[in-house]
Coordinates of N, CA and C in Angstrom, one line a residue:
Chain A
X1 N -52.7 38.5 -24.7 CA -53.7 37.5 -24.4 C -53.3 36.2 -24.9
X2 N -54.0 35.1 -24.6 CA -53.7 33.8 -25.0 C -53.9 33.6 -26.5
X3 N -53.0 33.0 -27.2 CA -53.1 32.8 -28.6 C -53.1 31.3 -29.0
X4 N -54.0 31.0 -29.9 CA -54.1 29.6 -30.4 C -53.9 29.7 -31.9
X5 N -53.0 28.9 -32.4 CA -52.8 28.9 -33.9 C -53.3 27.5 -34.4
X6 N -53.6 27.6 -35.7 CA -53.9 26.4 -36.4 C -53.2 26.3 -37.8
X7 N -52.8 25.1 -38.2 CA -52.1 24.9 -39.4 C -52.6 23.6 -40.1
X8 N -52.9 23.7 -41.3 CA -52.9 24.8 -42.2 C -54.2 25.7 -42.0
X9 N -54.2 26.8 -42.7 CA -55.5 27.6 -42.6 C -56.5 27.2 -43.6
X10 N -56.0 26.6 -44.7 CA -56.9 25.9 -45.6 C -56.2 24.8 -46.3
X11 N -57.0 23.8 -46.7 CA -56.4 22.6 -47.3 C -57.4 22.0 -48.3
X12 N -56.9 21.6 -49.4 CA -57.7 20.9 -50.4 C -57.1 19.5 -50.6
X13 N -57.9 18.5 -50.5 CA -57.4 17.1 -50.6 C -58.4 16.3 -51.5
X14 N -57.8 15.2 -52.0 CA -58.7 14.3 -52.8 C -59.4 13.3 -51.9
X15 N -60.5 12.9 -52.4 CA -61.3 11.9 -51.7 C -60.5 10.7 -51.4
X16 N -60.6 10.2 -50.2 CA -59.9 9.0 -49.9 C -58.6 9.2 -49.2
X17 N -58.0 10.4 -49.2 CA -56.8 10.7 -48.6 C -57.1 11.2 -47.1
X18 N -56.0 11.3 -46.4 CA -56.1 11.7 -45.0 C -55.4 13.1 -44.8
X19 N -56.0 13.9 -43.9 CA -55.5 15.3 -43.7 C -55.3 15.5 -42.2
X20 N -54.2 16.1 -41.9 CA -53.9 16.4 -40.5 C -53.9 17.9 -40.2
X21 N -54.6 18.3 -39.2 CA -54.7 19.7 -38.8 C -54.1 19.9 -37.4
X22 N -53.2 20.8 -37.3 CA -52.5 21.1 -36.0 C -53.1 22.3 -35.3
X23 N -53.1 22.2 -34.0 CA -53.6 23.2 -33.2 C -52.6 23.4 -32.1
X24 N -52.1 24.7 -31.9 CA -51.1 24.9 -30.9 C -51.5 26.1 -30.0
X25 N -51.2 26.0 -28.8 CA -51.3 27.1 -27.8 C -49.9 27.7 -27.8
X26 N -49.9 29.0 -28.2 CA -48.5 29.6 -28.4 C -47.9 30.2 -27.1
X27 N -48.7 30.7 -26.2 CA -48.2 31.3 -25.0 C -48.8 30.8 -23.7
X28 N -49.3 29.6 -23.7 CA -49.8 29.0 -22.5 C -49.9 27.5 -22.7
X29 N -50.0 26.8 -21.6 CA -50.2 25.4 -21.6 C -51.7 25.0 -21.6
X30 N -52.1 24.3 -22.5 CA -53.5 23.9 -22.7 C -53.7 22.5 -22.1
X31 N -54.3 22.5 -20.9 CA -54.6 21.2 -20.3 C -55.7 20.5 -21.1
X32 N -56.6 21.3 -21.7 CA -57.8 20.7 -22.4 C -57.9 21.4 -23.7
X33 N -58.1 20.6 -24.8 CA -58.3 21.2 -26.1 C -59.6 20.6 -26.7
X34 N -60.3 21.4 -27.5 CA -61.5 21.1 -28.1 C -61.5 21.2 -29.6
X35 N -62.2 20.3 -30.3 CA -62.3 20.5 -31.7 C -63.8 20.7 -32.1
X36 N -64.0 21.7 -32.9 CA -65.3 22.0 -33.4 C -65.4 21.9 -34.9
X37 N -66.6 21.8 -35.4 CA -66.8 21.7 -36.8 C -67.9 22.8 -37.1
X38 N -67.8 23.5 -38.1 CA -68.8 24.6 -38.4 C -69.2 24.5 -39.9
X39 N -70.4 24.2 -40.1 CA -70.9 24.2 -41.5 C -71.3 25.6 -41.9
X40 N -71.4 25.9 -43.2 CA -71.7 27.2 -43.6 C -73.0 27.7 -43.0
X41 N -73.0 28.9 -42.5 CA -74.2 29.6 -41.9 C -74.7 28.9 -40.7
X42 N -73.9 28.1 -40.1 CA -74.4 27.4 -38.9 C -73.4 27.6 -37.7
X43 N -73.9 27.2 -36.6 CA -73.1 27.4 -35.4 C -72.0 26.3 -35.3
X44 N -71.2 26.4 -34.2 CA -70.1 25.4 -34.0 C -70.7 24.2 -33.3
X45 N -70.2 23.1 -33.8 CA -70.6 21.8 -33.2 C -69.4 21.2 -32.6
X46 N -69.5 20.9 -31.3 CA -68.3 20.2 -30.6 C -68.2 18.8 -31.1
X47 N -67.0 18.5 -31.5 CA -66.7 17.1 -32.0 C -66.1 16.3 -30.9
X48 N -65.1 16.9 -30.2 CA -64.4 16.1 -29.2 C -63.7 17.0 -28.2
X49 N -63.4 16.4 -27.1 CA -62.6 17.1 -26.0 C -61.4 16.2 -25.7
X50 N -60.2 16.8 -25.7 CA -59.0 16.0 -25.4 C -58.2 16.7 -24.3
X51 N -57.7 15.8 -23.4 CA -56.8 16.2 -22.3 C -55.5 15.6 -22.6
X52 N -54.4 16.4 -22.3 CA -53.1 16.0 -22.6 C -52.8 14.7 -22.0
X53 N -52.3 13.8 -22.9 CA -51.8 12.5 -22.5 C -52.9 11.4 -22.4
X54 N -54.1 11.8 -22.6 CA -55.2 10.8 -22.5 C -56.1 10.8 -23.8
X55 N -56.9 9.8 -23.9 CA -57.7 9.6 -25.1 C -58.8 10.7 -25.1
X56 N -59.1 11.1 -26.4 CA -60.2 12.1 -26.5 C -61.6 11.6 -26.2
X57 N -62.4 12.5 -25.8 CA -63.8 12.1 -25.6 C -64.6 12.7 -26.7
X58 N -65.3 11.8 -27.5 CA -66.0 12.2 -28.6 C -67.5 12.5 -28.3
X59 N -68.1 13.5 -29.0 CA -69.5 13.7 -28.8 C -70.3 12.7 -29.6
X60 N -71.5 12.5 -29.2 CA -72.4 11.5 -29.8 C -72.5 11.8 -31.3
X61 N -72.4 10.8 -32.1 CA -72.5 10.9 -33.6 C -71.2 11.2 -34.3
X62 N -70.1 11.5 -33.6 CA -68.8 11.7 -34.2 C -68.0 10.4 -34.3
X63 N -67.6 10.1 -35.5 CA -66.9 8.8 -35.7 C -65.4 9.0 -35.2
X64 N -65.1 8.3 -34.1 CA -63.7 8.4 -33.6 C -62.7 7.8 -34.5
X65 N -63.0 6.8 -35.3 CA -62.1 6.2 -36.2 C -61.8 7.1 -37.4
X66 N -62.7 8.0 -37.7 CA -62.6 8.8 -38.8 C -61.9 10.1 -38.4
X67 N -62.2 10.6 -37.3 CA -61.6 11.9 -36.8 C -60.7 11.5 -35.6
X68 N -59.4 11.3 -36.0 CA -58.4 10.9 -34.9 C -57.8 12.2 -34.3
X69 N -57.9 12.2 -33.0 CA -57.4 13.3 -32.2 C -56.3 12.9 -31.3
X70 N -55.2 13.6 -31.4 CA -54.0 13.3 -30.5 C -53.6 14.6 -29.8
X71 N -53.5 14.5 -28.5 CA -53.1 15.6 -27.6 C -51.8 15.3 -26.9
X72 N -50.7 15.3 -27.7 CA -49.5 14.7 -27.3 C -48.8 15.6 -26.2
X73 N -49.0 16.9 -26.3 CA -48.3 17.7 -25.3 C -49.2 18.8 -24.9
X74 N -48.8 19.6 -23.9 CA -49.6 20.7 -23.4 C -49.8 21.9 -24.3
X75 N -49.1 21.8 -25.5 CA -49.2 22.9 -26.4 C -49.7 22.5 -27.8
X76 N -49.9 21.2 -28.0 CA -50.2 20.7 -29.3 C -51.3 19.6 -29.3
X77 N -52.3 19.8 -30.2 CA -53.3 18.8 -30.5 C -53.4 18.7 -32.0
X78 N -53.7 17.5 -32.5 CA -53.9 17.3 -33.9 C -55.2 16.6 -34.1
X79 N -55.8 17.0 -35.3 CA -57.0 16.3 -35.7 C -56.7 15.7 -37.1
X80 N -56.8 14.4 -37.3 CA -56.6 13.8 -38.6 C -57.9 13.3 -39.1
X81 N -58.3 13.8 -40.3 CA -59.5 13.3 -40.9 C -59.0 12.2 -41.9
X82 N -59.4 11.0 -41.6 CA -59.0 9.8 -42.3 C -59.9 9.5 -43.4
X83 N -59.4 9.0 -44.6 CA -60.2 8.7 -45.7 C -61.3 9.7 -45.9
X84 N -60.9 10.9 -46.2 CA -61.8 12.0 -46.3 C -62.7 11.9 -47.5
X85 N -63.9 12.4 -47.3 CA -64.9 12.4 -48.4 C -65.5 13.8 -48.5
X86 N -66.1 14.1 -49.6 CA -66.6 15.5 -49.8 C -67.5 16.0 -48.7
X87 N -68.2 15.1 -48.0 CA -69.1 15.5 -46.9 C -68.3 15.9 -45.7
X88 N -67.0 15.6 -45.7 CA -66.2 16.1 -44.6 C -65.7 17.5 -44.8
X89 N -66.0 18.1 -45.9 CA -65.6 19.5 -46.2 C -66.3 20.4 -45.2
X90 N -65.5 21.2 -44.5 CA -66.1 22.0 -43.5 C -65.0 23.0 -42.9
X91 N -65.4 23.8 -42.0 CA -64.5 24.6 -41.3 C -64.2 24.0 -39.9
X92 N -63.0 23.7 -39.6 CA -62.6 23.0 -38.4 C -61.9 24.0 -37.5
X93 N -62.4 24.2 -36.3 CA -61.9 25.1 -35.3 C -61.4 24.5 -34.0
X94 N -60.2 24.7 -33.6 CA -59.8 24.2 -32.3 C -59.9 25.3 -31.2
X95 N -59.9 24.8 -30.0 CA -60.0 25.7 -28.9 C -59.3 25.1 -27.7
X96 N -58.8 26.0 -26.8 CA -58.0 25.5 -25.7 C -58.4 26.2 -24.4
X97 N -58.3 25.4 -23.3 CA -58.4 25.9 -21.9 C -57.0 26.0 -21.3
X98 N -56.8 27.0 -20.5 CA -55.4 27.1 -20.0 C -55.2 26.5 -18.6
X99 N -56.2 25.9 -18.0 CA -56.0 25.3 -16.7 C -57.3 24.8 -16.1
X100 N -57.1 24.0 -15.1 CA -58.3 23.5 -14.4 C -59.0 24.7 -13.7
X101 N -60.3 24.7 -13.8 CA -61.0 25.8 -13.2 C -61.1 27.1 -14.0
X102 N -60.4 27.1 -15.2 CA -60.4 28.3 -16.0 C -61.5 28.0 -17.1
X103 N -62.5 28.9 -17.1 CA -63.7 28.7 -18.0 C -63.6 29.4 -19.3
X104 N -62.5 30.1 -19.5 CA -62.4 30.9 -20.8 C -61.7 30.1 -21.8
X105 N -62.3 29.8 -22.9 CA -61.7 29.1 -24.0 C -61.2 30.0 -25.1
X106 N -60.0 29.7 -25.6 CA -59.4 30.5 -26.6 C -59.5 29.7 -27.9
X107 N -59.8 30.4 -29.0 CA -60.1 29.8 -30.2 C -59.0 30.0 -31.3
X108 N -58.7 29.0 -32.1 CA -57.8 29.2 -33.2 C -58.6 29.8 -34.3
X109 N -57.9 30.2 -35.4 CA -58.5 30.9 -36.5 C -59.3 30.0 -37.5
X110 N -59.1 28.7 -37.3 CA -59.9 27.7 -38.1 C -59.1 27.2 -39.3
X111 N -59.6 26.1 -39.8 CA -59.0 25.4 -41.0 C -60.1 25.1 -41.9
X112 N -60.0 25.6 -43.1 CA -61.0 25.3 -44.1 C -60.6 24.1 -44.9
X113 N -61.3 23.0 -44.8 CA -61.0 21.7 -45.5 C -62.0 21.6 -46.6
X114 N -61.4 21.3 -47.8 CA -62.3 21.0 -49.0 C -61.8 19.7 -49.6
X115 N -62.7 18.8 -49.7 CA -62.4 17.4 -50.2 C -63.0 17.3 -51.6
X116 N -62.2 17.1 -52.6 CA -62.7 17.0 -53.9 C -62.9 15.6 -54.4
Chain B
X1023 N -79.0 19.7 -19.1 CA -78.1 20.2 -20.1 C -78.4 21.6 -20.5
X1024 N -77.4 22.3 -20.9 CA -77.6 23.7 -21.2 C -78.1 23.9 -22.7
X1025 N -78.8 24.9 -23.0 CA -79.1 25.3 -24.4 C -79.1 26.8 -24.5
X1026 N -78.9 27.2 -25.7 CA -78.8 28.7 -26.0 C -79.7 29.0 -27.2
X1027 N -80.5 30.0 -27.0 CA -81.4 30.5 -28.1 C -81.0 31.9 -28.5
X1028 N -80.6 32.1 -29.7 CA -80.5 33.5 -30.2 C -81.6 33.7 -31.1
X1029 N -82.4 34.7 -30.7 CA -83.7 34.9 -31.3 C -83.7 35.4 -32.7
X1030 N -82.7 36.1 -33.1 CA -82.6 36.7 -34.4 C -81.5 36.1 -35.2
X1031 N -81.8 35.6 -36.4 CA -80.7 35.0 -37.3 C -79.9 36.2 -38.0
X1032 N -80.6 37.2 -38.3 CA -79.9 38.4 -38.9 C -80.5 39.7 -38.4
X1033 N -79.7 40.6 -38.2 CA -80.1 42.0 -37.7 C -79.5 43.0 -38.6
X1034 N -80.3 43.6 -39.5 CA -79.7 44.8 -40.3 C -79.9 46.1 -39.5
X1035 N -78.9 46.9 -39.6 CA -79.0 48.2 -38.8 C -78.2 49.2 -39.6
X1036 N -78.6 50.5 -39.5 CA -77.8 51.5 -40.1 C -76.7 51.9 -39.2
X1037 N -75.6 52.4 -39.8 CA -74.5 52.9 -39.0 C -74.9 54.0 -38.1
X1038 N -74.3 53.9 -36.9 CA -74.5 54.9 -35.8 C -75.8 54.6 -35.1
X1039 N -76.6 53.7 -35.5 CA -77.8 53.3 -34.8 C -77.5 52.4 -33.6
X1040 N -78.4 52.3 -32.6 CA -78.2 51.3 -31.6 C -78.6 49.9 -32.0
X1041 N -78.1 48.9 -31.4 CA -78.4 47.5 -31.7 C -78.5 46.7 -30.5
X1042 N -79.4 45.7 -30.5 CA -79.5 44.7 -29.4 C -79.6 43.3 -30.1
X1043 N -78.7 42.4 -29.7 CA -78.7 41.0 -30.1 C -79.2 40.2 -29.0
X1044 N -80.2 39.5 -29.2 CA -80.9 38.8 -28.0 C -80.3 37.3 -27.8
X1045 N -80.2 37.0 -26.6 CA -79.7 35.6 -26.2 C -80.5 35.2 -25.0
X1046 N -81.1 34.0 -25.1 CA -81.7 33.4 -23.9 C -81.1 32.0 -23.7
X1047 N -80.9 31.6 -22.5 CA -80.3 30.3 -22.2 C -81.2 29.5 -21.3
X1048 N -80.9 28.2 -21.3 CA -81.7 27.3 -20.4 C -80.7 26.5 -19.7
X1049 N -80.8 26.5 -18.4 CA -79.9 25.7 -17.6 C -80.5 25.5 -16.2
X1050 N -80.3 24.3 -15.6 CA -80.8 24.1 -14.3 C -79.8 24.4 -13.2
X1051 N -78.6 24.8 -13.6 CA -77.5 25.1 -12.7 C -76.9 26.4 -13.1
X1052 N -76.1 27.0 -12.3 CA -75.4 28.2 -12.6 C -74.4 28.0 -13.8
X1053 N -74.4 29.0 -14.7 CA -73.5 28.8 -15.8 C -72.7 30.1 -16.0
X1054 N -71.6 30.0 -16.9 CA -70.9 31.2 -17.3 C -71.4 31.5 -18.7
X1055 N -71.4 32.8 -19.0 CA -72.0 33.3 -20.2 C -70.9 34.1 -21.0
X1056 N -71.0 33.9 -22.3 CA -70.0 34.5 -23.2 C -70.7 35.0 -24.5
X1057 N -70.1 36.0 -25.1 CA -70.4 36.5 -26.4 C -69.1 36.4 -27.2
X1058 N -69.2 35.7 -28.4 CA -68.0 35.7 -29.3 C -68.4 36.3 -30.6
X1059 N -67.4 36.9 -31.3 CA -67.6 37.5 -32.6 C -66.8 36.7 -33.6
X1060 N -67.4 36.5 -34.8 CA -66.7 35.8 -35.9 C -66.7 36.6 -37.1
X1061 N -65.6 37.0 -37.7 CA -65.5 37.7 -38.9 C -65.4 36.7 -40.0
X1062 N -65.8 37.0 -41.3 CA -65.8 36.0 -42.4 C -64.4 35.2 -42.4
X1063 N -64.6 33.9 -42.5 CA -63.4 33.0 -42.7 C -62.4 33.1 -41.6
X1064 N -62.8 33.5 -40.4 CA -61.9 33.5 -39.3 C -62.5 32.7 -38.1
X1065 N -61.7 32.5 -37.1 CA -62.1 31.8 -35.9 C -62.9 32.8 -35.0
X1066 N -63.2 32.3 -33.8 CA -64.0 33.1 -32.9 C -63.1 34.0 -32.0
X1067 N -63.6 35.2 -31.7 CA -62.9 36.1 -30.8 C -63.8 36.4 -29.6
X1068 N -63.3 36.3 -28.4 CA -64.1 36.6 -27.2 C -64.4 38.0 -27.2
X1069 N -65.7 38.4 -27.1 CA -66.1 39.8 -27.0 C -66.3 40.2 -25.6
X1070 N -67.0 39.4 -24.8 CA -67.1 39.6 -23.4 C -67.7 38.4 -22.7
X1071 N -67.6 38.4 -21.3 CA -67.9 37.3 -20.6 C -68.5 37.7 -19.2
X1072 N -69.4 36.8 -18.7 CA -69.9 37.0 -17.4 C -69.6 35.7 -16.6
X1073 N -68.8 35.9 -15.6 CA -68.5 34.7 -14.7 C -69.1 34.9 -13.4
X1074 N -69.1 36.1 -12.8 CA -69.7 36.4 -11.5 C -69.6 37.9 -11.3
X1075 N -70.2 38.4 -10.2 CA -70.1 39.8 -9.9 C -71.1 40.6 -10.6
X1076 N -70.7 41.8 -11.0 CA -71.6 42.8 -11.7 C -72.3 42.1 -12.9
X1077 N -73.5 42.3 -13.0 CA -74.3 41.7 -14.1 C -74.1 42.4 -15.4
X1078 N -73.6 43.6 -15.4 CA -73.3 44.3 -16.6 C -71.8 44.2 -17.0
X1079 N -71.6 43.7 -18.1 CA -70.2 43.5 -18.5 C -70.0 44.3 -19.8
X1080 N -68.8 44.8 -20.0 CA -68.5 45.6 -21.2 C -67.2 45.1 -21.9
X1081 N -67.2 45.4 -23.2 CA -66.0 45.1 -24.0 C -65.3 46.4 -24.3
X1082 N -64.1 46.2 -24.9 CA -63.3 47.4 -25.1 C -63.8 48.2 -26.3
X1083 N -64.6 47.6 -27.2 CA -65.1 48.3 -28.4 C -66.5 48.7 -28.3
X1084 N -67.0 48.9 -27.1 CA -68.3 49.6 -26.9 C -69.5 48.7 -26.7
X1085 N -69.3 47.4 -26.9 CA -70.4 46.4 -26.6 C -70.6 46.2 -25.1
X1086 N -71.8 45.9 -24.7 CA -72.1 45.5 -23.4 C -73.2 44.5 -23.3
X1087 N -73.2 43.7 -22.3 CA -74.2 42.7 -22.1 C -74.6 42.6 -20.7
X1088 N -75.9 42.3 -20.4 CA -76.4 42.3 -19.1 C -76.9 40.9 -18.8
X1089 N -76.4 40.3 -17.7 CA -76.9 39.0 -17.3 C -78.2 39.3 -16.4
X1090 N -79.3 38.6 -16.9 CA -80.5 38.7 -16.2 C -81.0 37.3 -15.8
X1091 N -80.7 37.0 -14.5 CA -81.0 35.6 -14.1 C -82.5 35.3 -14.1
X1092 N -83.3 36.2 -13.7 CA -84.7 35.9 -13.7 C -85.3 35.7 -15.1
X1093 N -84.8 36.3 -16.1 CA -85.2 36.1 -17.4 C -84.3 35.2 -18.2
X1094 N -83.3 34.7 -17.6 CA -82.3 33.8 -18.2 C -81.9 34.4 -19.5
X1095 N -81.5 35.6 -19.5 CA -81.0 36.3 -20.7 C -79.7 36.9 -20.6
X1096 N -79.0 37.1 -21.7 CA -77.7 37.8 -21.7 C -77.6 38.5 -23.1
X1097 N -78.4 39.5 -23.2 CA -78.5 40.3 -24.5 C -77.3 41.2 -24.7
X1098 N -76.9 41.3 -25.9 CA -75.7 42.1 -26.3 C -76.2 43.4 -26.9
X1099 N -75.6 44.5 -26.4 CA -76.1 45.8 -26.9 C -74.9 46.7 -27.3
X1100 N -75.1 47.6 -28.2 CA -74.2 48.7 -28.5 C -75.0 49.9 -28.9
X1101 N -74.6 51.1 -28.3 CA -75.4 52.3 -28.5 C -75.3 52.9 -29.9
X1102 N -74.1 52.6 -30.5 CA -73.9 53.2 -31.9 C -72.9 52.3 -32.6
X1103 N -73.4 51.6 -33.7 CA -72.6 50.6 -34.4 C -71.8 51.3 -35.5
X1104 N -70.8 50.6 -35.9 CA -69.9 51.0 -37.0 C -70.0 49.9 -38.1
X1105 N -69.6 50.3 -39.3 CA -69.5 49.4 -40.4 C -68.7 48.2 -40.0
X1106 N -67.6 48.4 -39.3 CA -66.7 47.4 -38.9 C -67.3 46.4 -37.9
X1107 N -68.4 46.6 -37.4 CA -69.1 45.7 -36.5 C -69.8 44.6 -37.2
X1108 N -69.9 44.7 -38.5 CA -70.5 43.7 -39.3 C -69.8 42.4 -39.1
X1109 N -70.5 41.4 -38.6 CA -69.9 40.1 -38.3 C -71.0 39.2 -37.8
X1110 N -70.6 37.9 -37.5 CA -71.6 37.0 -36.8 C -71.2 37.0 -35.4
X1111 N -72.3 37.0 -34.5 CA -72.1 37.0 -33.1 C -72.7 35.8 -32.5
X1112 N -72.0 35.1 -31.6 CA -72.4 33.9 -31.0 C -72.5 34.1 -29.5
X1113 N -73.7 33.7 -29.0 CA -73.8 33.6 -27.5 C -73.5 32.2 -27.1
X1114 N -72.9 32.1 -25.9 CA -72.5 30.7 -25.5 C -72.6 30.6 -24.0
X1115 N -72.9 29.4 -23.5 CA -73.0 29.2 -22.1 C -72.1 28.0 -21.7
X1116 N -71.5 28.1 -20.6 CA -70.6 27.0 -20.2 C -70.9 26.5 -18.8
X1117 N -71.0 25.2 -18.6 CA -71.0 24.6 -17.3 C -69.9 23.5 -17.4
X1118 N -70.2 22.3 -18.0 CA -69.2 21.3 -18.2 C -68.6 21.5 -19.5
X1119 N -69.3 22.1 -20.5 CA -68.7 22.3 -21.8 C -69.4 23.6 -22.4
X1120 N -68.8 24.1 -23.4 CA -69.3 25.4 -24.0 C -70.3 25.0 -25.0
X1121 N -71.5 25.6 -24.9 CA -72.6 25.4 -25.8 C -73.0 26.7 -26.5
X1122 N -73.0 26.6 -27.8 CA -73.2 27.9 -28.6 C -74.7 28.0 -29.1
X1123 N -75.1 29.2 -29.2 CA -76.3 29.5 -29.9 C -76.1 29.4 -31.4
X1124 N -77.1 29.6 -32.2 CA -77.1 29.5 -33.7 C -76.4 30.6 -34.3
X1125 N -76.2 31.7 -33.6 CA -75.5 32.9 -34.2 C -76.5 33.9 -34.7
X1126 N -76.0 35.2 -34.7 CA -76.8 36.3 -35.3 C -75.9 37.1 -36.1
X1127 N -76.3 37.2 -37.4 CA -75.4 38.0 -38.3 C -75.9 39.5 -38.2
X1128 N -74.9 40.3 -37.8 CA -75.2 41.8 -37.7 C -74.7 42.4 -39.0
X1129 N -75.6 43.1 -39.7 CA -75.2 43.8 -40.9 C -75.4 45.2 -40.7
X1130 N -74.3 46.0 -40.7 CA -74.4 47.4 -40.5 C -74.3 48.1 -41.9
X1131 N -75.3 48.9 -42.2 CA -75.4 49.5 -43.5 C -75.1 51.0 -43.4
X1132 N -74.5 51.6 -44.4 CA -74.2 53.0 -44.4 C -75.3 53.8 -44.9

């Protein structure tokens, strides 16, 4: 089956620093990737959608200057949390679609970010 | 816009008992329906999906879900649960984007 990896699986950073999270599709080309955020005991909230080679589309209420998304290739998307603060601590999950008209999203294992 | 309601936040059940996790959706157009499972500190794994065709879909580990268009439901069932089924289950619908329900925690007790 299609596999999506994320790195790192967990990260602790100090307030004010930036953190980059990578999302890779290992055995397929991902035309579209998604970034979700999940708070404890809550559902997944879509943050943004990105297509390879174009700017990401952010959901309402998500700060695009704070959560920088780059989808540089068909197998790699990155999420950079800039000037992180404790309220950014969360579980970030990426997901990928393998082609136009394919409605099945494959999810990465998630990245636990803790900002101290 | 689509929305998903999972009617139970937690469902406790004894091992080998049957279970049903309820999911209702709202959409003015046809959608695709999914159930995902999430184990602690892990990402989501696809459990089963309904895209078209037979309204009863099954997973490899004994779960099944039935798409009911008139009731706009996609309830998840298993006739006999195991301890290892303890996890959080998310129902989701997709048209232009994937929208998740709030999740149901299934706790299987011995």
